[in-house]
Amino acid sequence: MNQLTRTEIEELINKYLAEEISREEFFLLWETLANEKEREVWKEIIDHFMEKGEPELLQLHDSEPGQIILQQILEKKNGVETENGATDRKESRGDVKPLRRMRWYRFSAAAAILAVIAGFFLFHYFSGDSAVPHNQLADDQPILPASEVAVLTLADGTTVVLDSMNNGVIATDNFKKVILDNGQIRYQGTGSEPIGADAYNTLRTPKGRQFRLLLPDSSLVWLNAETAIHYPLHFNGDKRMVKVTGEAFFEVVHNPQKPFVVEFELPGSDNSGQVEVLGTSFNINCYENEGRVQTTLVSGSVKIHPDRAQTAISSTLRPGEQATVLPDASTRIVKVDTEPVTAWKQGYFNFEEVTLGEALRQLQRWYNIEVIYQKETNFQLFGSLSRTTPLGNIVEAFQKSGINLQLEGRKLIVK
């Protein structure tokens, strides 16, 4: 590829902003970021726009993907460096939402934000906001998120296919009305609940689907794809016990007299552990194929019991901490940014510092595809994208980032 001049790069940028750029021109612009000499031209252009005091280059104030990426980078770059070299970040916003129009903070060097630009182009391409044509399958039918159905299993074993139901009362189970309300299940008593009733329901989400559940104590649960939660219709006894496989986010109602306990299976073993809370919000990821259980605390306090017999050492988490429990019940606790962990709840994939393998497992669960590894890779990714993005768009953008993937029908091959 011949080196582009500053004028040529600026012309391509202007075409991009005017949504008049072709596929070839888009990737030509993208590839200039990989050329060391052309990166120097990018720095000059960045300096020019930064001096104006507005992010005109990326039109971030009008672009949701750009705003999300810029905010993530700004939070990292504007963190306070502590004595031990760690970075204290701003408190997480909790939700992945569009930002209001924001001031453009100038970093000490233009090179520090080239990653923002690269991430923005990836995200913008993923989201389908630009004029760049999107990759599709040979039959011109893009692979969208899987459309299997969510199923509720009642106490007597009856199954209710939720996608076929309209909003309103969909069943009655052990003196409880089961109500479907725009993607959320909740329960309402009939006024004649027997004391000591012991009945359980199970809510399962398939690949490509999310669901919400309002438990009998008014605690709220978000279920990610391929997730199941087993829970009682009445929380009797001295604990509120539920069991989860997959990934779920909990907002637990505070009740010090009756702790809330989430039971999970340890992948690759016949052991199980528990997360015990009083009132808090946290994410638990316990997919079998991840080989570990991760609990990430957003607010409040939780205690991790890594084994069923509670012979292993328990750990207490503080907000912003993540506990990883391995099959041998060993536990590791680290500080994390909770926003990437909970981005799925807001409808985004967040691949911030995740491995290619982790990212592909997320895609596998969401698009109901098979991933075949012909070659092991250790890529580490950056960026976010909407979960409504057709899979072909994601694959093509990964390919342009140097990751050798090939989509054949519903098989994604890593070469």
CSV table of C-alpha atoms in Angstrom, one decimal:
chain,number,residue,atom,x,y,z
A,1,MET,CA,0.0,0.0,0.0
A,2,ASN,CA,1.4,3.4,-1.0
A,3,GLN,CA,1.7,5.9,1.9
A,4,LEU,CA,-1.1,8.5,2.0
A,5,THR,CA,-0.4,12.1,2.4
A,6,ARG,CA,-2.0,14.2,5.1
A,7,THR,CA,-4.4,15.7,2.5
A,8,GLU,CA,-5.5,12.3,1.3
A,9,ILE,CA,-6.1,11.1,4.9
A,10,GLU,CA,-8.1,14.2,5.6
A,11,GLU,CA,-10.2,13.7,2.5
A,12,LEU,CA,-11.0,10.1,3.6
A,13,ILE,CA,-11.9,11.4,7.1
A,14,ASN,CA,-14.2,14.0,5.5
A,15,LYS,CA,-15.9,11.3,3.4
A,16,TYR,CA,-16.3,9.1,6.5
A,17,LEU,CA,-18.0,12.0,8.4
A,18,ALA,CA,-20.2,12.7,5.4
A,19,GLU,CA,-21.1,9.0,5.2
A,20,GLU,CA,-19.9,8.9,1.6
A,21,ILE,CA,-17.0,6.5,2.1
A,22,SER,CA,-16.8,3.3,0.2
A,23,ARG,CA,-15.8,-0.1,1.7
A,24,GLU,CA,-12.3,0.1,0.1
A,25,GLU,CA,-11.8,3.7,1.2
A,26,PHE,CA,-12.9,2.8,4.8
A,27,PHE,CA,-10.4,0.0,5.1
A,28,LEU,CA,-7.7,2.1,3.4
A,29,LEU,CA,-8.3,4.7,6.2
A,30,TRP,CA,-8.3,2.0,8.8
A,31,GLU,CA,-4.9,0.6,7.5
A,32,THR,CA,-3.2,3.9,7.8
A,33,LEU,CA,-3.3,3.4,11.6
A,34,ALA,CA,-1.0,0.4,11.2
A,35,ASN,CA,1.6,2.4,9.2
A,36,GLU,CA,4.2,4.1,11.5
A,37,LYS,CA,4.8,7.1,9.2
A,38,GLU,CA,1.1,7.6,8.6
A,39,ARG,CA,0.4,7.5,12.3
A,40,GLU,CA,2.6,10.6,12.6
A,41,VAL,CA,0.2,12.3,10.1
A,42,TRP,CA,-2.7,11.1,12.3
A,43,LYS,CA,-1.1,12.8,15.3
A,44,GLU,CA,-0.9,16.0,13.4
A,45,ILE,CA,-4.5,15.8,12.5
A,46,ILE,CA,-5.5,14.9,16.0
A,47,ASP,CA,-3.5,17.9,17.4
A,48,HIS,CA,-5.3,20.2,14.9
A,49,PHE,CA,-8.8,19.1,16.0
A,50,MET,CA,-7.8,19.0,19.7
A,51,GLU,CA,-6.7,22.7,19.5
A,52,LYS,CA,-10.2,23.6,18.3
A,53,GLY,CA,-11.5,22.3,21.7
A,54,GLU,CA,-14.2,20.1,20.1
A,55,PRO,CA,-14.0,16.4,19.0
A,56,GLU,CA,-15.0,17.2,15.4
A,57,LEU,CA,-12.7,14.5,14.1
A,58,LEU,CA,-15.0,11.7,15.4
A,59,GLN,CA,-18.2,13.7,15.9
A,60,LEU,CA,-18.3,12.0,19.3
A,61,HIS,CA,-21.1,14.2,20.6
A,62,ASP,CA,-23.4,12.7,17.9
A,63,SER,CA,-22.2,9.1,18.1
A,64,GLU,CA,-23.2,6.7,20.8
A,65,PRO,CA,-20.5,4.1,20.0
A,66,GLY,CA,-17.8,6.9,19.9
A,67,GLN,CA,-19.0,8.3,23.2
A,68,ILE,CA,-18.9,5.0,25.0
A,69,ILE,CA,-15.3,4.3,23.7
A,70,LEU,CA,-14.1,7.8,24.5
A,71,GLN,CA,-15.5,7.6,28.0
A,72,GLN,CA,-13.8,4.3,28.7
A,73,ILE,CA,-10.4,5.7,27.5
A,74,LEU,CA,-10.9,9.0,29.3
A,75,GLU,CA,-11.6,7.2,32.6
A,76,LYS,CA,-8.4,5.2,32.2
A,77,LYS,CA,-6.2,8.1,31.0
A,78,ASN,CA,-7.5,10.5,33.6
A,79,GLY,CA,-7.1,8.0,36.5
A,80,VAL,CA,-4.9,9.1,39.4
A,81,GLU,CA,-1.6,7.3,39.6
A,82,THR,CA,-1.0,5.9,43.1
A,83,GLU,CA,2.4,5.3,44.8
A,84,ASN,CA,2.3,1.6,43.9
A,85,GLY,CA,1.6,2.4,40.3
A,86,ALA,CA,-2.0,1.4,40.2
A,87,THR,CA,-4.6,3.6,38.7
A,88,ASP,CA,-7.6,4.8,40.7
A,89,ARG,CA,-10.4,5.1,38.2
A,90,LYS,CA,-13.5,7.2,38.5
A,91,GLU,CA,-16.5,5.5,40.0
A,92,SER,CA,-18.2,3.3,37.4
A,93,ARG,CA,-21.3,4.8,35.8
A,94,GLY,CA,-22.9,1.4,36.4
A,95,ASP,CA,-24.8,1.5,33.1
A,96,VAL,CA,-23.5,1.6,29.6
A,97,LYS,CA,-25.4,4.6,28.3
A,98,PRO,CA,-24.8,7.4,25.8
A,99,LEU,CA,-23.0,10.3,27.2
A,100,ARG,CA,-24.0,13.9,27.0
A,101,ARG,CA,-22.0,16.2,24.9
A,102,MET,CA,-18.6,16.4,26.6
A,103,ARG,CA,-15.5,18.5,26.6
A,104,TRP,CA,-12.5,17.1,24.7
A,105,TYR,CA,-9.7,16.7,27.2
A,106,ARG,CA,-6.3,16.9,25.7
A,107,PHE,CA,-3.8,14.3,26.7
A,108,SER,CA,-0.1,14.9,27.0
A,109,ALA,CA,0.5,13.3,23.6
A,110,ALA,CA,-1.7,12.7,20.6
A,111,ALA,CA,-0.4,9.1,20.5
A,112,ALA,CA,-2.2,8.4,23.7
A,113,ILE,CA,-5.6,8.5,21.9
A,114,LEU,CA,-4.8,6.7,18.7
A,115,ALA,CA,-6.3,3.7,20.5
A,116,VAL,CA,-9.5,5.6,20.9
A,117,ILE,CA,-9.6,6.2,17.1
A,118,ALA,CA,-8.9,2.6,16.3
A,119,GLY,CA,-11.5,1.4,18.8
A,120,PHE,CA,-14.0,3.9,17.4
A,121,PHE,CA,-13.7,2.7,13.8
A,122,LEU,CA,-14.1,-0.9,15.0
A,123,PHE,CA,-17.1,0.0,17.1
A,124,HIS,CA,-18.6,2.2,14.4
A,125,TYR,CA,-18.2,-0.5,11.8
A,126,PHE,CA,-19.6,-3.1,14.2
A,127,SER,CA,-22.7,-1.0,15.0
A,128,GLY,CA,-23.6,-0.5,11.4
A,129,ASP,CA,-23.8,3.3,11.8
A,130,SER,CA,-21.5,4.1,8.9
A,131,ALA,CA,-22.0,3.9,5.2
A,132,VAL,CA,-19.7,0.9,4.9
A,133,PRO,CA,-21.4,-2.1,3.5
A,134,HIS,CA,-21.7,-5.1,5.8
A,135,ASN,CA,-20.5,-8.6,5.2
A,136,GLN,CA,-23.2,-11.2,4.8
A,137,LEU,CA,-23.4,-14.9,4.1
A,138,ALA,CA,-23.4,-16.3,0.6
A,139,ASP,CA,-27.2,-16.5,0.6
A,140,ASP,CA,-27.4,-12.9,1.7
A,141,GLN,CA,-29.0,-13.8,5.0
A,142,PRO,CA,-26.9,-12.4,7.9
A,143,ILE,CA,-26.6,-14.4,11.1
A,144,LEU,CA,-28.6,-12.5,13.8
A,145,PRO,CA,-28.8,-13.3,17.5
A,146,ALA,CA,-30.4,-16.8,18.0
A,147,SER,CA,-34.2,-16.8,18.2
A,148,GLU,CA,-34.8,-19.8,20.4
A,149,VAL,CA,-37.5,-19.5,23.1
A,150,ALA,CA,-37.3,-18.9,26.8
A,151,VAL,CA,-39.1,-21.5,29.0
A,152,LEU,CA,-40.5,-21.4,32.5
A,153,THR,CA,-40.9,-24.7,34.2
A,154,LEU,CA,-43.6,-24.8,36.9
A,155,ALA,CA,-43.6,-26.8,40.2
A,156,ASP,CA,-45.6,-29.7,38.7
A,157,GLY,CA,-43.2,-29.9,35.6
A,158,THR,CA,-45.5,-28.1,33.2
A,159,THR,CA,-43.5,-25.9,30.8
A,160,VAL,CA,-44.6,-22.5,29.6
A,161,VAL,CA,-43.0,-21.2,26.3
A,162,LEU,CA,-42.8,-17.5,27.2
A,163,ASP,CA,-42.3,-16.2,23.6
A,164,SER,CA,-45.7,-17.5,22.6
A,165,MET,CA,-47.4,-15.6,25.5
A,166,ASN,CA,-48.9,-12.1,25.6
A,167,ASN,CA,-48.4,-9.8,28.6
A,168,GLY,CA,-50.5,-10.7,31.6
A,169,VAL,CA,-51.2,-13.7,33.8
A,170,ILE,CA,-49.8,-16.8,32.0
A,171,ALA,CA,-50.2,-19.4,34.7
A,172,THR,CA,-51.1,-20.0,38.4
A,173,ASP,CA,-48.7,-22.1,40.5
A,174,ASN,CA,-49.2,-22.9,44.1
A,175,PHE,CA,-51.5,-19.9,44.8
A,176,LYS,CA,-49.2,-17.6,42.9
A,177,LYS,CA,-50.2,-15.8,39.7
A,178,VAL,CA,-47.3,-15.9,37.2
A,179,ILE,CA,-47.3,-12.6,35.3
A,180,LEU,CA,-45.4,-11.8,32.0
A,181,ASP,CA,-44.6,-8.1,31.6
A,182,ASN,CA,-42.5,-7.1,28.7
A,183,GLY,CA,-39.7,-9.6,29.1
A,184,GLN,CA,-40.0,-9.9,32.8
A,185,ILE,CA,-41.6,-12.6,35.0
A,186,ARG,CA,-43.1,-11.7,38.3
A,187,TYR,CA,-45.4,-13.3,40.8
A,188,GLN,CA,-48.5,-12.1,42.6
A,189,GLY,CA,-50.1,-13.8,45.6
A,190,THR,CA,-53.7,-14.9,45.5
A,191,GLY,CA,-54.2,-14.2,49.3
A,192,SER,CA,-54.5,-17.9,50.2
A,193,GLU,CA,-50.8,-19.0,50.2
A,194,PRO,CA,-50.4,-22.0,52.5
A,195,ILE,CA,-47.7,-21.5,55.2
A,196,GLY,CA,-44.7,-23.7,54.6
A,197,ALA,CA,-45.4,-24.2,50.9
A,198,ASP,CA,-42.3,-25.6,49.2
A,199,ALA,CA,-42.7,-25.3,45.4
A,200,TYR,CA,-40.0,-24.3,42.9
A,201,ASN,CA,-40.0,-22.8,39.4
A,202,THR,CA,-37.1,-22.8,36.9
A,203,LEU,CA,-36.6,-20.1,34.3
A,204,ARG,CA,-34.3,-20.9,31.4
A,205,THR,CA,-33.0,-18.6,28.7
A,206,PRO,CA,-31.7,-20.1,25.4
A,207,LYS,CA,-28.9,-18.9,23.2
A,208,GLY,CA,-29.4,-15.3,22.0
A,209,ARG,CA,-31.9,-14.3,24.6
A,210,GLN,CA,-32.0,-12.4,27.9
A,211,PHE,CA,-34.8,-12.3,30.5
A,212,ARG,CA,-35.7,-10.6,33.8
A,213,LEU,CA,-37.2,-12.1,36.9
A,214,LEU,CA,-38.7,-10.5,39.9
A,215,LEU,CA,-38.4,-12.9,42.8
A,216,PRO,CA,-41.0,-13.3,45.5
A,217,ASP,CA,-39.0,-11.1,47.9
A,218,SER,CA,-38.9,-8.3,45.1
A,219,SER,CA,-35.2,-9.0,44.4
A,220,LEU,CA,-34.5,-8.5,40.6
A,221,VAL,CA,-32.5,-10.9,38.4
A,222,TRP,CA,-31.3,-10.4,34.8
A,223,LEU,CA,-30.5,-13.6,33.0
A,224,ASN,CA,-28.0,-13.7,30.2
A,225,ALA,CA,-28.1,-16.2,27.3
A,226,GLU,CA,-28.0,-19.9,28.1
A,227,THR,CA,-28.8,-19.4,31.8
A,228,ALA,CA,-31.1,-21.1,34.3
A,229,ILE,CA,-32.3,-20.1,37.7
A,230,HIS,CA,-34.1,-22.4,40.1
A,231,TYR,CA,-36.0,-20.6,42.9
A,232,PRO,CA,-38.9,-21.1,45.3
A,233,LEU,CA,-42.3,-19.5,45.1
A,234,HIS,CA,-42.1,-18.7,48.8
A,235,PHE,CA,-38.8,-18.0,50.7
A,236,ASN,CA,-39.4,-20.0,53.8
A,237,GLY,CA,-36.8,-20.8,56.5
A,238,ASP,CA,-33.9,-18.5,57.6
A,239,LYS,CA,-32.4,-18.1,54.1
A,240,ARG,CA,-33.5,-17.1,50.6
A,241,MET,CA,-31.9,-19.8,48.4
A,242,VAL,CA,-31.7,-19.9,44.6
A,243,LYS,CA,-29.5,-21.9,42.2
A,244,VAL,CA,-27.9,-20.5,39.0
A,245,THR,CA,-26.1,-21.9,36.0
A,246,GLY,CA,-24.8,-19.5,33.3
A,247,GLU,CA,-24.7,-15.8,34.0
A,248,ALA,CA,-27.0,-13.5,36.0
A,249,PHE,CA,-27.0,-10.1,37.6
A,250,PHE,CA,-28.8,-9.7,40.9
A,251,GLU,CA,-30.2,-6.7,42.7
A,252,VAL,CA,-31.0,-8.1,46.1
A,253,VAL,CA,-33.5,-6.6,48.6
A,254,HIS,CA,-31.9,-6.0,52.0
A,255,ASN,CA,-33.1,-8.4,54.7
A,256,PRO,CA,-30.5,-9.0,57.5
A,257,GLN,CA,-32.8,-11.6,59.1
A,258,LYS,CA,-32.9,-13.7,56.0
A,259,PRO,CA,-29.6,-13.7,53.9
A,260,PHE,CA,-29.9,-14.2,50.2
A,261,VAL,CA,-27.8,-17.2,48.9
A,262,VAL,CA,-26.9,-18.1,45.3
A,263,GLU,CA,-25.7,-21.6,44.8
A,264,PHE,CA,-23.4,-22.4,41.8
A,265,GLU,CA,-21.7,-25.5,40.5
A,266,LEU,CA,-18.0,-25.6,40.1
A,267,PRO,CA,-17.1,-26.3,36.5
A,268,GLY,CA,-15.4,-29.7,36.0
A,269,SER,CA,-16.2,-31.0,39.4
A,270,ASP,CA,-19.1,-32.4,41.5
A,271,ASN,CA,-18.6,-29.6,44.0
A,272,SER,CA,-20.7,-26.5,44.5
A,273,GLY,CA,-20.2,-23.1,46.2
A,274,GLN,CA,-22.4,-20.2,47.4
A,275,VAL,CA,-22.5,-16.4,47.3
A,276,GLU,CA,-24.1,-15.1,50.4
A,277,VAL,CA,-25.5,-11.5,50.5
A,278,LEU,CA,-27.7,-9.3,52.6
A,279,GLY,CA,-28.6,-6.6,50.2
A,280,THR,CA,-26.5,-5.8,47.2
A,281,SER,CA,-26.0,-5.9,43.4
A,282,PHE,CA,-23.5,-8.3,41.8
A,283,ASN,CA,-22.8,-10.3,38.7
A,284,ILE,CA,-22.1,-14.1,38.7
A,285,ASN,CA,-20.7,-15.9,35.7
A,286,CYS,CA,-20.7,-19.7,36.1
A,287,TYR,CA,-20.9,-21.1,32.6
A,288,GLU,CA,-19.5,-24.7,32.5
A,289,ASN,CA,-17.3,-24.0,29.5
A,290,GLU,CA,-15.5,-21.0,31.2
A,291,GLY,CA,-13.8,-23.4,33.7
A,292,ARG,CA,-14.3,-21.0,36.6
A,293,VAL,CA,-16.9,-19.1,38.5
A,294,GLN,CA,-16.6,-15.3,38.7
A,295,THR,CA,-18.5,-13.1,41.1
A,296,THR,CA,-18.2,-9.3,40.6
A,297,LEU,CA,-19.5,-7.0,43.2
A,298,VAL,CA,-21.1,-3.6,42.1
A,299,SER,CA,-22.5,-2.5,45.5
A,300,GLY,CA,-22.9,-3.8,49.0
A,301,SER,CA,-21.1,-6.8,50.3
A,302,VAL,CA,-21.0,-10.5,49.5
A,303,LYS,CA,-19.3,-13.5,51.0
A,304,ILE,CA,-18.0,-16.3,48.8
A,305,HIS,CA,-18.1,-19.9,50.1
A,306,PRO,CA,-16.1,-21.8,47.4
A,307,ASP,CA,-17.1,-25.3,48.3
A,308,ARG,CA,-20.3,-27.1,49.5
A,309,ALA,CA,-18.8,-28.3,52.8
A,310,GLN,CA,-17.4,-24.8,53.5
A,311,THR,CA,-14.0,-26.3,54.4
A,312,ALA,CA,-12.2,-23.9,52.1
A,313,ILE,CA,-11.5,-20.3,53.2
A,314,SER,CA,-14.4,-17.9,52.6
A,315,SER,CA,-13.8,-14.5,51.1
A,316,THR,CA,-15.7,-11.2,51.5
A,317,LEU,CA,-15.8,-8.8,48.5
A,318,ARG,CA,-16.0,-5.1,48.5
A,319,PRO,CA,-17.5,-3.1,45.6
A,320,GLY,CA,-15.3,-3.2,42.5
A,321,GLU,CA,-13.8,-6.6,43.4
A,322,GLN,CA,-14.1,-9.8,41.5
A,323,ALA,CA,-13.6,-13.3,43.0
A,324,THR,CA,-12.6,-16.2,40.7
A,325,VAL,CA,-13.3,-19.6,42.1
A,326,LEU,CA,-11.5,-22.5,40.3
A,327,PRO,CA,-12.6,-26.2,40.2
A,328,ASP,CA,-10.3,-27.0,43.2
A,329,ALA,CA,-12.2,-24.3,45.2
A,330,SER,CA,-9.2,-22.0,45.3
A,331,THR,CA,-10.2,-18.3,45.1
A,332,ARG,CA,-8.4,-15.3,43.6
A,333,ILE,CA,-9.7,-11.7,44.3
A,334,VAL,CA,-8.8,-8.7,42.1
A,335,LYS,CA,-10.0,-5.1,41.6
A,336,VAL,CA,-11.9,-4.6,38.3
A,337,ASP,CA,-13.9,-2.1,36.4
A,338,THR,CA,-17.4,-3.5,36.8
A,339,GLU,CA,-18.8,-1.8,33.7
A,340,PRO,CA,-17.4,-4.3,31.1
A,341,VAL,CA,-18.6,-7.2,33.3
A,342,THR,CA,-22.2,-5.9,33.3
A,343,ALA,CA,-22.4,-4.5,29.8
A,344,TRP,CA,-24.4,-7.5,28.6
A,345,LYS,CA,-27.2,-6.3,30.8
A,346,GLN,CA,-27.4,-3.1,28.7
A,347,GLY,CA,-27.3,-4.9,25.4
A,348,TYR,CA,-23.6,-4.7,24.6
A,349,PHE,CA,-20.7,-7.0,24.2
A,350,ASN,CA,-17.7,-5.5,26.0
A,351,PHE,CA,-14.4,-7.1,25.0
A,352,GLU,CA,-12.2,-4.9,27.1
A,353,GLU,CA,-9.1,-6.8,27.8
A,354,VAL,CA,-10.7,-10.2,27.2
A,355,THR,CA,-9.0,-13.0,25.2
A,356,LEU,CA,-10.2,-14.1,21.8
A,357,GLY,CA,-11.4,-17.4,23.3
A,358,GLU,CA,-13.6,-15.6,25.9
A,359,ALA,CA,-15.0,-13.3,23.2
A,360,LEU,CA,-15.8,-16.3,20.8
A,361,ARG,CA,-17.6,-18.1,23.6
A,362,GLN,CA,-19.8,-15.1,24.1
A,363,LEU,CA,-20.6,-15.0,20.4
A,364,GLN,CA,-21.2,-18.8,20.5
A,365,ARG,CA,-23.8,-18.4,23.2
A,366,TRP,CA,-25.5,-15.4,21.6
A,367,TYR,CA,-25.6,-16.4,17.9
A,368,ASN,CA,-26.0,-20.2,18.4
A,369,ILE,CA,-22.9,-21.1,16.4
A,370,GLU,CA,-20.2,-23.7,16.6
A,371,VAL,CA,-16.6,-22.4,17.0
A,372,ILE,CA,-13.8,-24.6,15.6
A,373,TYR,CA,-10.2,-24.0,16.5
A,374,GLN,CA,-7.7,-25.0,13.8
A,375,LYS,CA,-5.1,-22.9,15.6
A,376,GLU,CA,-4.7,-21.7,19.1
A,377,THR,CA,-4.6,-17.9,19.5
A,378,ASN,CA,-3.8,-15.5,22.3
A,379,PHE,CA,-5.2,-12.3,21.0
A,380,GLN,CA,-6.4,-9.8,23.6
A,381,LEU,CA,-9.2,-7.6,22.4
A,382,PHE,CA,-10.5,-4.1,23.0
A,383,GLY,CA,-13.9,-2.5,22.2
A,384,SER,CA,-17.6,-2.8,22.6
A,385,LEU,CA,-20.5,-3.5,20.2
A,386,SER,CA,-24.2,-3.9,20.2
A,387,ARG,CA,-25.6,-7.4,20.6
A,388,THR,CA,-27.9,-6.7,17.7
A,389,THR,CA,-25.0,-6.6,15.2
A,390,PRO,CA,-25.1,-9.3,12.5
A,391,LEU,CA,-22.3,-11.9,13.1
A,392,GLY,CA,-20.8,-11.4,9.6
A,393,ASN,CA,-20.0,-7.8,10.5
A,394,ILE,CA,-18.2,-8.8,13.6
A,395,VAL,CA,-16.2,-11.5,11.8
A,396,GLU,CA,-15.1,-9.2,9.0
A,397,ALA,CA,-14.0,-6.5,11.4
A,398,PHE,CA,-12.0,-9.1,13.4
A,399,GLN,CA,-10.4,-10.2,10.1
A,400,LYS,CA,-9.3,-6.6,9.4
A,401,SER,CA,-7.8,-6.5,12.9
A,402,GLY,CA,-5.5,-9.4,12.0
A,403,ILE,CA,-7.6,-12.2,13.5
A,404,ASN,CA,-8.0,-15.0,11.0
A,405,LEU,CA,-11.6,-16.2,11.2
A,406,GLN,CA,-13.8,-17.8,8.6
A,407,LEU,CA,-17.5,-18.1,8.8
A,408,GLU,CA,-19.0,-21.1,7.0
A,409,GLY,CA,-22.7,-21.4,7.6
A,410,ARG,CA,-23.1,-21.5,11.4
A,411,LYS,CA,-19.5,-22.6,11.9
A,412,LEU,CA,-16.9,-20.0,12.9
A,413,ILE,CA,-13.4,-21.3,12.2
A,414,VAL,CA,-10.3,-19.9,13.8
A,415,LYS,CA,-7.3,-20.4,11.4
